[in-house]
mmCIF file with all atom_site columns, C-alpha atoms in Angstrom:
data_model
loop_
_atom_site.group_PDB
_atom_site.id
_atom_site.type_symbol
_atom_site.label_atom_id
_atom_site.label_alt_id
_atom_site.label_comp_id
_atom_site.label_asym_id
_atom_site.label_entity_id
_atom_site.label_seq_id
_atom_site.pdbx_PDB_ins_code
_atom_site.Cartn_x
_atom_site.Cartn_y
_atom_site.Cartn_z
_atom_site.occupancy
_atom_site.B_iso_or_equiv
_atom_site.pdbx_formal_charge
_atom_site.auth_seq_id
_atom_site.auth_comp_id
_atom_site.auth_asym_id
_atom_site.auth_atom_id
_atom_site.pdbx_PDB_model_num
ATOM 1   C CA . MET Z 1 1   ? -85.000  -30.140 6.716   1.00 48.00 ? 920  MET Z CA 1
ATOM 2   C CA . ASN Z 1 2   ? -87.361  -30.625 3.819   1.00 64.00 ? 921  ASN Z CA 1
ATOM 3   C CA . ASN Z 1 3   ? -88.475  -27.535 1.928   1.00 84.00 ? 922  ASN Z CA 1
ATOM 4   C CA . LEU Z 1 4   ? -91.742  -25.902 2.909   1.00 92.00 ? 923  LEU Z CA 1
ATOM 5   C CA . VAL Z 1 5   ? -93.955  -25.225 -0.102  1.00 94.00 ? 924  VAL Z CA 1
ATOM 6   C CA . GLN Z 1 6   ? -97.271  -23.403 -0.361  1.00 96.00 ? 925  GLN Z CA 1
ATOM 7   C CA . VAL Z 1 7   ? -99.938  -24.386 -2.850  1.00 97.00 ? 926  VAL Z CA 1
ATOM 8   C CA . THR Z 1 8   ? -103.497 -23.385 -3.680  1.00 98.00 ? 927  THR Z CA 1
ATOM 9   C CA . GLY Z 1 9   ? -105.932 -26.210 -4.223  1.00 98.00 ? 928  GLY Z CA 1
ATOM 10  C CA . MET Z 1 10  ? -108.961 -28.305 -3.326  1.00 98.00 ? 929  MET Z CA 1
ATOM 11  C CA . VAL Z 1 11  ? -109.141 -31.556 -1.370  1.00 98.00 ? 930  VAL Z CA 1
ATOM 12  C CA . LEU Z 1 12  ? -110.335 -34.375 -3.638  1.00 98.00 ? 931  LEU Z CA 1
ATOM 13  C CA . GLU Z 1 13  ? -110.011 -37.462 -1.465  1.00 97.00 ? 932  GLU Z CA 1
ATOM 14  C CA . VAL Z 1 14  ? -109.548 -38.263 2.234   1.00 97.00 ? 933  VAL Z CA 1
ATOM 15  C CA . TYR Z 1 15  ? -108.434 -41.556 3.794   1.00 96.00 ? 934  TYR Z CA 1
ATOM 16  C CA . PRO Z 1 16  ? -107.877 -42.552 7.434   1.00 93.00 ? 935  PRO Z CA 1
ATOM 17  C CA . VAL Z 1 17  ? -104.333 -43.613 8.331   1.00 93.00 ? 936  VAL Z CA 1
ATOM 18  C CA . ASN Z 1 18  ? -103.347 -45.285 11.599  1.00 90.00 ? 937  ASN Z CA 1
ATOM 19  C CA . ASP Z 1 19  ? -105.377 -44.150 14.616  1.00 90.00 ? 938  ASP Z CA 1
ATOM 20  C CA . TYR Z 1 20  ? -105.378 -40.394 14.204  1.00 93.00 ? 939  TYR Z CA 1
ATOM 21  C CA . ASP Z 1 21  ? -103.846 -39.431 10.850  1.00 93.00 ? 940  ASP Z CA 1
ATOM 22  C CA . ARG Z 1 22  ? -105.257 -38.698 7.426   1.00 96.00 ? 941  ARG Z CA 1
ATOM 23  C CA . ARG Z 1 23  ? -104.009 -39.028 3.885   1.00 96.00 ? 942  ARG Z CA 1
ATOM 24  C CA . VAL Z 1 24  ? -105.441 -36.415 1.554   1.00 97.00 ? 943  VAL Z CA 1
ATOM 25  C CA . VAL Z 1 25  ? -105.302 -35.948 -2.196  1.00 97.00 ? 944  VAL Z CA 1
ATOM 26  C CA . ILE Z 1 26  ? -105.234 -32.293 -3.222  1.00 98.00 ? 945  ILE Z CA 1
ATOM 27  C CA . LEU Z 1 27  ? -105.590 -30.850 -6.706  1.00 98.00 ? 946  LEU Z CA 1
ATOM 28  C CA . THR Z 1 28  ? -103.249 -27.861 -6.739  1.00 98.00 ? 947  THR Z CA 1
ATOM 29  C CA . LYS Z 1 29  ? -102.586 -24.959 -9.053  1.00 96.00 ? 948  LYS Z CA 1
ATOM 30  C CA . GLU Z 1 30  ? -98.822  -25.263 -8.743  1.00 95.00 ? 949  GLU Z CA 1
ATOM 31  C CA . ARG Z 1 31  ? -98.109  -29.018 -8.703  1.00 95.00 ? 950  ARG Z CA 1
ATOM 32  C CA . GLY Z 1 32  ? -101.114 -30.810 -10.091 1.00 96.00 ? 951  GLY Z CA 1
ATOM 33  C CA . LYS Z 1 33  ? -102.608 -33.624 -8.027  1.00 97.00 ? 952  LYS Z CA 1
ATOM 34  C CA . ILE Z 1 34  ? -100.563 -34.435 -4.933  1.00 95.00 ? 953  ILE Z CA 1
ATOM 35  C CA . THR Z 1 35  ? -100.831 -36.709 -1.905  1.00 95.00 ? 954  THR Z CA 1
ATOM 36  C CA . ALA Z 1 36  ? -100.177 -35.390 1.586   1.00 96.00 ? 955  ALA Z CA 1
ATOM 37  C CA . PHE Z 1 37  ? -100.279 -36.791 5.114   1.00 96.00 ? 956  PHE Z CA 1
ATOM 38  C CA . SER Z 1 38  ? -101.760 -34.855 7.986   1.00 95.00 ? 957  SER Z CA 1
ATOM 39  C CA . ARG Z 1 39  ? -100.572 -36.080 11.365  1.00 93.00 ? 958  ARG Z CA 1
ATOM 40  C CA . GLY Z 1 40  ? -103.208 -36.093 14.082  1.00 91.00 ? 959  GLY Z CA 1
ATOM 41  C CA . ALA Z 1 41  ? -105.919 -34.676 11.813  1.00 94.00 ? 960  ALA Z CA 1
ATOM 42  C CA . ARG Z 1 42  ? -108.495 -37.097 13.203  1.00 93.00 ? 961  ARG Z CA 1
ATOM 43  C CA . ARG Z 1 43  ? -107.963 -36.037 16.818  1.00 92.00 ? 962  ARG Z CA 1
ATOM 44  C CA . LEU Z 1 44  ? -110.736 -33.978 18.338  1.00 87.00 ? 963  LEU Z CA 1
ATOM 45  C CA . ASN Z 1 45  ? -109.944 -30.257 18.343  1.00 87.00 ? 964  ASN Z CA 1
ATOM 46  C CA . ASN Z 1 46  ? -106.983 -30.716 16.011  1.00 90.00 ? 965  ASN Z CA 1
ATOM 47  C CA . LYS Z 1 47  ? -106.772 -27.609 13.825  1.00 89.00 ? 966  LYS Z CA 1
ATOM 48  C CA . MET Z 1 48  ? -106.333 -29.712 10.674  1.00 94.00 ? 967  MET Z CA 1
ATOM 49  C CA . MET Z 1 49  ? -109.516 -31.763 11.200  1.00 94.00 ? 968  MET Z CA 1
ATOM 50  C CA . ALA Z 1 50  ? -111.745 -29.275 9.355   1.00 94.00 ? 969  ALA Z CA 1
ATOM 51  C CA . ALA Z 1 51  ? -109.129 -28.425 6.720   1.00 95.00 ? 970  ALA Z CA 1
ATOM 52  C CA . THR Z 1 52  ? -108.700 -32.008 5.569   1.00 97.00 ? 971  THR Z CA 1
ATOM 53  C CA . ASN Z 1 53  ? -112.224 -32.692 4.357   1.00 96.00 ? 972  ASN Z CA 1
ATOM 54  C CA . ARG Z 1 54  ? -113.373 -33.066 0.768   1.00 97.00 ? 973  ARG Z CA 1
ATOM 55  C CA . PHE Z 1 55  ? -114.232 -29.834 -1.051  1.00 98.00 ? 974  PHE Z CA 1
ATOM 56  C CA . CYS Z 1 56  ? -111.990 -27.665 1.161   1.00 98.00 ? 975  CYS Z CA 1
ATOM 57  C CA . PHE Z 1 57  ? -110.380 -24.998 -1.018  1.00 98.00 ? 976  PHE Z CA 1
ATOM 58  C CA . GLY Z 1 58  ? -107.576 -22.714 0.041   1.00 98.00 ? 977  GLY Z CA 1
ATOM 59  C CA . GLN Z 1 59  ? -103.845 -22.500 0.659   1.00 98.00 ? 978  GLN Z CA 1
ATOM 60  C CA . PHE Z 1 60  ? -101.926 -25.465 2.014   1.00 98.00 ? 979  PHE Z CA 1
ATOM 61  C CA . LYS Z 1 61  ? -98.424  -25.418 3.487   1.00 97.00 ? 980  LYS Z CA 1
ATOM 62  C CA . LEU Z 1 62  ? -96.547  -28.670 3.016   1.00 96.00 ? 981  LEU Z CA 1
ATOM 63  C CA . TYR Z 1 63  ? -93.179  -30.225 3.664   1.00 94.00 ? 982  TYR Z CA 1
ATOM 64  C CA . GLU Z 1 64  ? -92.000  -32.111 0.602   1.00 89.00 ? 983  GLU Z CA 1
ATOM 65  C CA . GLY Z 1 65  ? -90.931  -35.701 1.210   1.00 82.00 ? 984  GLY Z CA 1
ATOM 66  C CA . LYS Z 1 66  ? -89.543  -38.398 -1.081  1.00 79.00 ? 985  LYS Z CA 1
ATOM 67  C CA . ASN Z 1 67  ? -92.870  -40.019 -1.952  1.00 79.00 ? 986  ASN Z CA 1
ATOM 68  C CA . ALA Z 1 68  ? -95.466  -37.653 -0.527  1.00 83.00 ? 987  ALA Z CA 1
ATOM 69  C CA . TYR Z 1 69  ? -95.998  -34.386 1.283   1.00 94.00 ? 988  TYR Z CA 1
ATOM 70  C CA . ASN Z 1 70  ? -96.617  -33.708 4.953   1.00 95.00 ? 989  ASN Z CA 1
ATOM 71  C CA . LEU Z 1 71  ? -99.306  -31.120 5.623   1.00 96.00 ? 990  LEU Z CA 1
ATOM 72  C CA . ALA Z 1 72  ? -98.073  -28.454 8.026   1.00 95.00 ? 991  ALA Z CA 1
ATOM 73  C CA . ASP Z 1 73  ? -100.852 -25.867 7.916   1.00 96.00 ? 992  ASP Z CA 1
ATOM 74  C CA . ALA Z 1 74  ? -103.829 -24.688 5.877   1.00 97.00 ? 993  ALA Z CA 1
ATOM 75  C CA . GLU Z 1 75  ? -105.853 -21.534 5.355   1.00 97.00 ? 994  GLU Z CA 1
ATOM 76  C CA . ILE Z 1 76  ? -109.226 -22.572 3.954   1.00 97.00 ? 995  ILE Z CA 1
ATOM 77  C CA . SER Z 1 77  ? -111.159 -19.997 1.949   1.00 97.00 ? 996  SER Z CA 1
ATOM 78  C CA . TYR Z 1 78  ? -114.163 -22.196 1.104   1.00 97.00 ? 997  TYR Z CA 1
ATOM 79  C CA . TYR Z 1 79  ? -115.431 -25.173 3.083   1.00 97.00 ? 998  TYR Z CA 1
ATOM 80  C CA . PHE Z 1 80  ? -118.607 -25.451 0.987   1.00 97.00 ? 999  PHE Z CA 1
ATOM 81  C CA . GLU Z 1 81  ? -120.558 -26.273 4.121   1.00 95.00 ? 1000 GLU Z CA 1
ATOM 82  C CA . GLU Z 1 82  ? -123.815 -25.861 2.185   1.00 95.00 ? 1001 GLU Z CA 1
ATOM 83  C CA . LEU Z 1 83  ? -123.274 -29.336 0.738   1.00 95.00 ? 1002 LEU Z CA 1
ATOM 84  C CA . ARG Z 1 84  ? -123.687 -30.893 4.181   1.00 89.00 ? 1003 ARG Z CA 1
ATOM 85  C CA . GLU Z 1 85  ? -127.413 -30.170 4.011   1.00 90.00 ? 1004 GLU Z CA 1
ATOM 86  C CA . ASP Z 1 86  ? -127.872 -30.809 0.299   1.00 93.00 ? 1005 ASP Z CA 1
ATOM 87  C CA . PHE Z 1 87  ? -127.580 -34.531 -0.405  1.00 92.00 ? 1006 PHE Z CA 1
ATOM 88  C CA . GLU Z 1 88  ? -128.199 -34.196 -4.131  1.00 93.00 ? 1007 GLU Z CA 1
ATOM 89  C CA . GLY Z 1 89  ? -125.634 -31.424 -4.375  1.00 95.00 ? 1008 GLY Z CA 1
ATOM 90  C CA . ALA Z 1 90  ? -123.128 -33.383 -2.279  1.00 96.00 ? 1009 ALA Z CA 1
ATOM 91  C CA . PHE Z 1 91  ? -123.422 -36.447 -4.529  1.00 96.00 ? 1010 PHE Z CA 1
ATOM 92  C CA . LEU Z 1 92  ? -122.934 -34.265 -7.606  1.00 97.00 ? 1011 LEU Z CA 1
ATOM 93  C CA . GLY Z 1 93  ? -119.927 -32.623 -5.989  1.00 97.00 ? 1012 GLY Z CA 1
ATOM 94  C CA . MET Z 1 94  ? -118.418 -36.021 -5.190  1.00 97.00 ? 1013 MET Z CA 1
ATOM 95  C CA . TYR Z 1 95  ? -118.812 -36.927 -8.840  1.00 97.00 ? 1014 TYR Z CA 1
ATOM 96  C CA . PHE Z 1 96  ? -117.010 -33.749 -9.859  1.00 98.00 ? 1015 PHE Z CA 1
ATOM 97  C CA . LEU Z 1 97  ? -114.144 -34.568 -7.479  1.00 98.00 ? 1016 LEU Z CA 1
ATOM 98  C CA . GLU Z 1 98  ? -113.858 -38.078 -8.910  1.00 97.00 ? 1017 GLU Z CA 1
ATOM 99  C CA . VAL Z 1 99  ? -113.756 -36.783 -12.486 1.00 98.00 ? 1018 VAL Z CA 1
ATOM 100 C CA . ALA Z 1 100 ? -111.105 -34.216 -11.550 1.00 98.00 ? 1019 ALA Z CA 1
ATOM 101 C CA . SER Z 1 101 ? -109.005 -36.937 -9.941  1.00 97.00 ? 1020 SER Z CA 1
ATOM 102 C CA . TYR Z 1 102 ? -109.365 -39.098 -13.048 1.00 97.00 ? 1021 TYR Z CA 1
ATOM 103 C CA . TYR Z 1 103 ? -108.008 -36.402 -15.355 1.00 97.00 ? 1022 TYR Z CA 1
ATOM 104 C CA . THR Z 1 104 ? -105.196 -34.933 -13.266 1.00 97.00 ? 1023 THR Z CA 1
ATOM 105 C CA . ARG Z 1 105 ? -101.649 -36.020 -12.452 1.00 95.00 ? 1024 ARG Z CA 1
ATOM 106 C CA . GLU Z 1 106 ? -98.811  -34.920 -10.214 1.00 92.00 ? 1025 GLU Z CA 1
ATOM 107 C CA . ASN Z 1 107 ? -96.611  -32.161 -11.648 1.00 90.00 ? 1026 ASN Z CA 1
ATOM 108 C CA . ASN Z 1 108 ? -99.059  -31.549 -14.498 1.00 93.00 ? 1027 ASN Z CA 1
ATOM 109 C CA . ASP Z 1 109 ? -100.367 -28.089 -15.253 1.00 95.00 ? 1028 ASP Z CA 1
ATOM 110 C CA . ASP Z 1 110 ? -103.932 -28.758 -14.151 1.00 96.00 ? 1029 ASP Z CA 1
ATOM 111 C CA . THR Z 1 111 ? -104.847 -25.130 -13.514 1.00 97.00 ? 1030 THR Z CA 1
ATOM 112 C CA . LEU Z 1 112 ? -107.845 -25.248 -15.835 1.00 98.00 ? 1031 LEU Z CA 1
ATOM 113 C CA . MET Z 1 113 ? -109.266 -28.383 -14.233 1.00 98.00 ? 1032 MET Z CA 1
ATOM 114 C CA . LEU Z 1 114 ? -108.869 -26.805 -10.791 1.00 98.00 ? 1033 LEU Z CA 1
ATOM 115 C CA . LYS Z 1 115 ? -110.639 -23.641 -11.969 1.00 98.00 ? 1034 LYS Z CA 1
ATOM 116 C CA . LEU Z 1 116 ? -113.410 -25.707 -13.558 1.00 98.00 ? 1035 LEU Z CA 1
ATOM 117 C CA . LEU Z 1 117 ? -113.839 -27.783 -10.411 1.00 98.00 ? 1036 LEU Z CA 1
ATOM 118 C CA . PHE Z 1 118 ? -113.956 -24.727 -8.149  1.00 98.00 ? 1037 PHE Z CA 1
ATOM 119 C CA . GLN Z 1 119 ? -116.447 -22.827 -10.297 1.00 98.00 ? 1038 GLN Z CA 1
ATOM 120 C CA . SER Z 1 120 ? -118.607 -25.946 -10.697 1.00 98.00 ? 1039 SER Z CA 1
ATOM 121 C CA . ILE Z 1 121 ? -118.797 -26.627 -6.950  1.00 98.00 ? 1040 ILE Z CA 1
ATOM 122 C CA . LYS Z 1 122 ? -119.811 -22.989 -6.469  1.00 97.00 ? 1041 LYS Z CA 1
ATOM 123 C CA . ALA Z 1 123 ? -122.481 -23.468 -9.148  1.00 98.00 ? 1042 ALA Z CA 1
ATOM 124 C CA . ILE Z 1 124 ? -123.967 -26.464 -7.299  1.00 97.00 ? 1043 ILE Z CA 1
ATOM 125 C CA . ILE Z 1 125 ? -124.829 -24.320 -4.301  1.00 96.00 ? 1044 ILE Z CA 1
ATOM 126 C CA . LYS Z 1 126 ? -126.325 -21.577 -6.461  1.00 94.00 ? 1045 LYS Z CA 1
ATOM 127 C CA . GLU Z 1 127 ? -130.078 -22.067 -6.158  1.00 90.00 ? 1046 GLU Z CA 1
ATOM 128 C CA . SER Z 1 128 ? -130.876 -20.477 -9.520  1.00 91.00 ? 1047 SER Z CA 1
ATOM 129 C CA . LEU Z 1 129 ? -129.023 -23.178 -11.452 1.00 95.00 ? 1048 LEU Z CA 1
ATOM 130 C CA . ASP Z 1 130 ? -130.459 -26.603 -12.229 1.00 95.00 ? 1049 ASP Z CA 1
ATOM 131 C CA . ASN Z 1 131 ? -128.033 -29.379 -11.225 1.00 96.00 ? 1050 ASN Z CA 1
ATOM 132 C CA . ARG Z 1 132 ? -128.617 -31.083 -14.588 1.00 96.00 ? 1051 ARG Z CA 1
ATOM 133 C CA . LEU Z 1 133 ? -127.267 -27.982 -16.301 1.00 97.00 ? 1052 LEU Z CA 1
ATOM 134 C CA . VAL Z 1 134 ? -124.295 -27.764 -13.923 1.00 98.00 ? 1053 VAL Z CA 1
ATOM 135 C CA . ARG Z 1 135 ? -123.408 -31.399 -14.552 1.00 97.00 ? 1054 ARG Z CA 1
ATOM 136 C CA . SER Z 1 136 ? -123.725 -31.004 -18.321 1.00 98.00 ? 1055 SER Z CA 1
ATOM 137 C CA . ILE Z 1 137 ? -121.469 -27.954 -18.362 1.00 98.00 ? 1056 ILE Z CA 1
ATOM 138 C CA . TYR Z 1 138 ? -118.866 -29.679 -16.196 1.00 98.00 ? 1057 TYR Z CA 1
ATOM 139 C CA . GLU Z 1 139 ? -118.778 -32.842 -18.300 1.00 98.00 ? 1058 GLU Z CA 1
ATOM 140 C CA . ILE Z 1 140 ? -118.529 -31.037 -21.631 1.00 98.00 ? 1059 ILE Z CA 1
ATOM 141 C CA . LYS Z 1 141 ? -115.914 -28.544 -20.455 1.00 98.00 ? 1060 LYS Z CA 1
ATOM 142 C CA . ALA Z 1 142 ? -113.828 -31.296 -18.834 1.00 98.00 ? 1061 ALA Z CA 1
ATOM 143 C CA . LEU Z 1 143 ? -113.693 -33.040 -22.213 1.00 98.00 ? 1062 LEU Z CA 1
ATOM 144 C CA . VAL Z 1 144 ? -112.741 -29.766 -23.910 1.00 98.00 ? 1063 VAL Z CA 1
ATOM 145 C CA . ILE Z 1 145 ? -109.943 -28.993 -21.435 1.00 98.00 ? 1064 ILE Z CA 1
ATOM 146 C CA . ASN Z 1 146 ? -108.454 -32.459 -21.834 1.00 97.00 ? 1065 ASN Z CA 1
ATOM 147 C CA . GLY Z 1 147 ? -108.648 -32.450 -25.623 1.00 96.00 ? 1066 GLY Z CA 1
ATOM 148 C CA . GLU Z 1 148 ? -111.315 -35.134 -25.837 1.00 96.00 ? 1067 GLU Z CA 1
ATOM 149 C CA . PHE Z 1 149 ? -114.349 -33.213 -27.048 1.00 96.00 ? 1068 PHE Z CA 1
ATOM 150 C CA . PRO Z 1 150 ? -115.140 -34.598 -30.534 1.00 94.00 ? 1069 PRO Z CA 1
ATOM 151 C CA . GLY Z 1 151 ? -117.682 -31.969 -31.519 1.00 93.00 ? 1070 GLY Z CA 1
ATOM 152 C CA . ILE Z 1 152 ? -121.370 -32.505 -32.137 1.00 92.00 ? 1071 ILE Z CA 1
ATOM 153 C CA . PRO Z 1 153 ? -121.917 -35.627 -34.277 1.00 86.00 ? 1072 PRO Z CA 1
ATOM 154 C CA . GLY Z 1 154 ? -123.516 -34.831 -37.601 1.00 81.00 ? 1073 GLY Z CA 1
ATOM 155 C CA . ASN Z 1 155 ? -126.245 -37.425 -37.189 1.00 83.00 ? 1074 ASN Z CA 1
ATOM 156 C CA . ILE Z 1 156 ? -127.509 -36.209 -33.821 1.00 88.00 ? 1075 ILE Z CA 1
ATOM 157 C CA . ASN Z 1 157 ? -130.814 -34.359 -33.633 1.00 91.00 ? 1076 ASN Z CA 1
ATOM 158 C CA . LEU Z 1 158 ? -130.561 -31.305 -31.373 1.00 93.00 ? 1077 LEU Z CA 1
ATOM 159 C CA . SER Z 1 159 ? -132.563 -28.118 -31.203 1.00 94.00 ? 1078 SER Z CA 1
ATOM 160 C CA . GLY Z 1 160 ? -130.950 -24.804 -32.012 1.00 93.00 ? 1079 GLY Z CA 1
ATOM 161 C CA . THR Z 1 161 ? -131.055 -23.840 -28.343 1.00 96.00 ? 1080 THR Z CA 1
ATOM 162 C CA . ALA Z 1 162 ? -129.175 -26.959 -27.246 1.00 96.00 ? 1081 ALA Z CA 1
ATOM 163 C CA . ARG Z 1 163 ? -126.586 -26.499 -30.003 1.00 95.00 ? 1082 ARG Z CA 1
ATOM 164 C CA . PHE Z 1 164 ? -126.073 -22.889 -29.006 1.00 96.00 ? 1083 PHE Z CA 1
ATOM 165 C CA . ALA Z 1 165 ? -125.564 -23.945 -25.369 1.00 97.00 ? 1084 ALA Z CA 1
ATOM 166 C CA . ILE Z 1 166 ? -122.962 -26.543 -26.368 1.00 97.00 ? 1085 ILE Z CA 1
ATOM 167 C CA . ASP Z 1 167 ? -121.073 -24.034 -28.521 1.00 97.00 ? 1086 ASP Z CA 1
ATOM 168 C CA . PHE Z 1 168 ? -121.126 -21.553 -25.646 1.00 98.00 ? 1087 PHE Z CA 1
ATOM 169 C CA . ILE Z 1 169 ? -119.728 -24.129 -23.201 1.00 98.00 ? 1088 ILE Z CA 1
ATOM 170 C CA . VAL Z 1 170 ? -116.975 -25.134 -25.611 1.00 98.00 ? 1089 VAL Z CA 1
ATOM 171 C CA . SER Z 1 171 ? -115.844 -21.608 -26.465 1.00 97.00 ? 1090 SER Z CA 1
ATOM 172 C CA . SER Z 1 172 ? -116.386 -19.662 -23.236 1.00 97.00 ? 1091 SER Z CA 1
ATOM 173 C CA . SER Z 1 173 ? -113.901 -19.021 -20.459 1.00 98.00 ? 1092 SER Z CA 1
ATOM 174 C CA . ILE Z 1 174 ? -114.453 -20.995 -17.272 1.00 98.00 ? 1093 ILE Z CA 1
ATOM 175 C CA . GLU Z 1 175 ? -115.492 -17.846 -15.413 1.00 97.00 ? 1094 GLU Z CA 1
ATOM 176 C CA . LYS Z 1 176 ? -118.439 -17.348 -17.807 1.00 97.00 ? 1095 LYS Z CA 1
ATOM 177 C CA . LEU Z 1 177 ? -119.674 -20.932 -17.984 1.00 98.00 ? 1096 LEU Z CA 1
ATOM 178 C CA . TYR Z 1 178 ? -122.421 -20.628 -15.411 1.00 97.00 ? 1097 TYR Z CA 1
ATOM 179 C CA . THR Z 1 179 ? -123.919 -17.368 -16.620 1.00 96.00 ? 1098 THR Z CA 1
ATOM 180 C CA . PHE Z 1 180 ? -126.850 -18.851 -18.542 1.00 95.00 ? 1099 PHE Z CA 1
ATOM 181 C CA . THR Z 1 181 ? -129.831 -21.063 -17.828 1.00 95.00 ? 1100 THR Z CA 1
ATOM 182 C CA . LEU Z 1 182 ? -131.970 -23.471 -19.803 1.00 94.00 ? 1101 LEU Z CA 1
ATOM 183 C CA . SER Z 1 183 ? -135.393 -24.962 -19.200 1.00 86.00 ? 1102 SER Z CA 1
ATOM 184 C CA . GLY Z 1 184 ? -137.826 -27.482 -20.601 1.00 86.00 ? 1103 GLY Z CA 1
ATOM 185 C CA . ASP Z 1 185 ? -136.804 -29.651 -23.532 1.00 92.00 ? 1104 ASP Z CA 1
ATOM 186 C CA . ALA Z 1 186 ? -133.516 -27.798 -24.063 1.00 95.00 ? 1105 ALA Z CA 1
ATOM 187 C CA . ILE Z 1 187 ? -132.065 -28.793 -20.702 1.00 96.00 ? 1106 ILE Z CA 1
ATOM 188 C CA . ASP Z 1 188 ? -133.230 -32.388 -21.210 1.00 95.00 ? 1107 ASP Z CA 1
ATOM 189 C CA . GLU Z 1 189 ? -131.482 -32.450 -24.597 1.00 96.00 ? 1108 GLU Z CA 1
ATOM 190 C CA . LEU Z 1 190 ? -128.264 -30.997 -23.224 1.00 97.00 ? 1109 LEU Z CA 1
ATOM 191 C CA . ALA Z 1 191 ? -128.198 -33.321 -20.209 1.00 96.00 ? 1110 ALA Z CA 1
ATOM 192 C CA . SER Z 1 192 ? -128.746 -36.401 -22.375 1.00 96.00 ? 1111 SER Z CA 1
ATOM 193 C CA . PHE Z 1 193 ? -126.103 -35.308 -24.882 1.00 96.00 ? 1112 PHE Z CA 1
ATOM 194 C CA . ALA Z 1 194 ? -123.475 -34.539 -22.236 1.00 97.00 ? 1113 ALA Z CA 1
ATOM 195 C CA . LYS Z 1 195 ? -124.073 -37.724 -20.244 1.00 95.00 ? 1114 LYS Z CA 1
ATOM 196 C CA . ASP Z 1 196 ? -123.868 -40.013 -23.281 1.00 94.00 ? 1115 ASP Z CA 1
ATOM 197 C CA . LEU Z 1 197 ? -120.855 -38.222 -24.765 1.00 95.00 ? 1116 LEU Z CA 1
ATOM 198 C CA . PHE Z 1 198 ? -118.912 -38.234 -21.504 1.00 96.00 ? 1117 PHE Z CA 1
ATOM 199 C CA . LYS Z 1 199 ? -119.572 -41.930 -21.021 1.00 93.00 ? 1118 LYS Z CA 1
ATOM 200 C CA . ARG Z 1 200 ? -118.272 -42.693 -24.529 1.00 93.00 ? 1119 ARG Z CA 1
ATOM 201 C CA . CYS Z 1 201 ? -115.173 -40.540 -24.171 1.00 94.00 ? 1120 CYS Z CA 1
ATOM 202 C CA . THR Z 1 202 ? -114.002 -41.860 -20.789 1.00 93.00 ? 1121 THR Z CA 1
ATOM 203 C CA . ASP Z 1 203 ? -112.800 -45.388 -20.131 1.00 80.00 ? 1122 ASP Z CA 1
ATOM 204 C CA . LYS Z 1 204 ? -113.823 -45.647 -16.484 1.00 84.00 ? 1123 LYS Z CA 1
ATOM 205 C CA . PRO Z 1 205 ? -117.110 -46.126 -14.647 1.00 88.00 ? 1124 PRO Z CA 1
ATOM 206 C CA . PHE Z 1 206 ? -117.405 -43.446 -11.976 1.00 92.00 ? 1125 PHE Z CA 1
ATOM 207 C CA . LYS Z 1 207 ? -118.747 -44.867 -8.726  1.00 89.00 ? 1126 LYS Z CA 1
ATOM 208 C CA . SER Z 1 208 ? -120.179 -41.546 -7.579  1.00 90.00 ? 1127 SER Z CA 1
ATOM 209 C CA . ALA Z 1 209 ? -122.190 -41.251 -10.796 1.00 88.00 ? 1128 ALA Z CA 1
ATOM 210 C CA . GLU Z 1 210 ? -124.255 -44.248 -9.689  1.00 85.00 ? 1129 GLU Z CA 1
ATOM 211 C CA . LEU Z 1 211 ? -125.695 -42.110 -6.882  1.00 82.00 ? 1130 LEU Z CA 1
ATOM 212 C CA . LEU Z 1 212 ? -126.948 -39.444 -9.272  1.00 86.00 ? 1131 LEU Z CA 1
ATOM 213 C CA . LEU Z 1 213 ? -130.420 -39.463 -10.739 1.00 66.00 ? 1132 LEU Z CA 1
#
């Protein structure tokens, strides 16, 4: 019998398989990004139907196979159901999932990307935070974590407030990232800087980004 393993993670992608099954991609703390099959997850009243949706975060029990995992059980801590009624937030969350999938690999230590993703999805549903700020923080910190943040170009014109925000994002722990707010011109500056920098530093067009304003 294959070994049963338990991992903590978030569902990034979901695909239908056959008539009733699902294939899910999970970003995990222990094993990086993995693929798992959930038999019967698309059947009505199947206990895995709710646990195999995007954004689900919790503990997953899996049997390890040769090329993939088989999902045996799950205990979901966060479903992030708030995103079902927030289209703008859902689109932003989908973008975050796509970026996380882009950067992560199986058997990599992707703990920091998982922590960033989790904290950023939580930030989306926090009403006091502007989604432009959340996106900017996520993009900049993702570059930092993956060793791709080049610093602030010397020829760019930014206010002191925007520069301070960038320095804070770069140097702060993930748990403290979403503890500040910006408004007015400063948030416009930061959003423009982060969007342009992230586009230059990545070599892939993100489909979900096309849905964002």
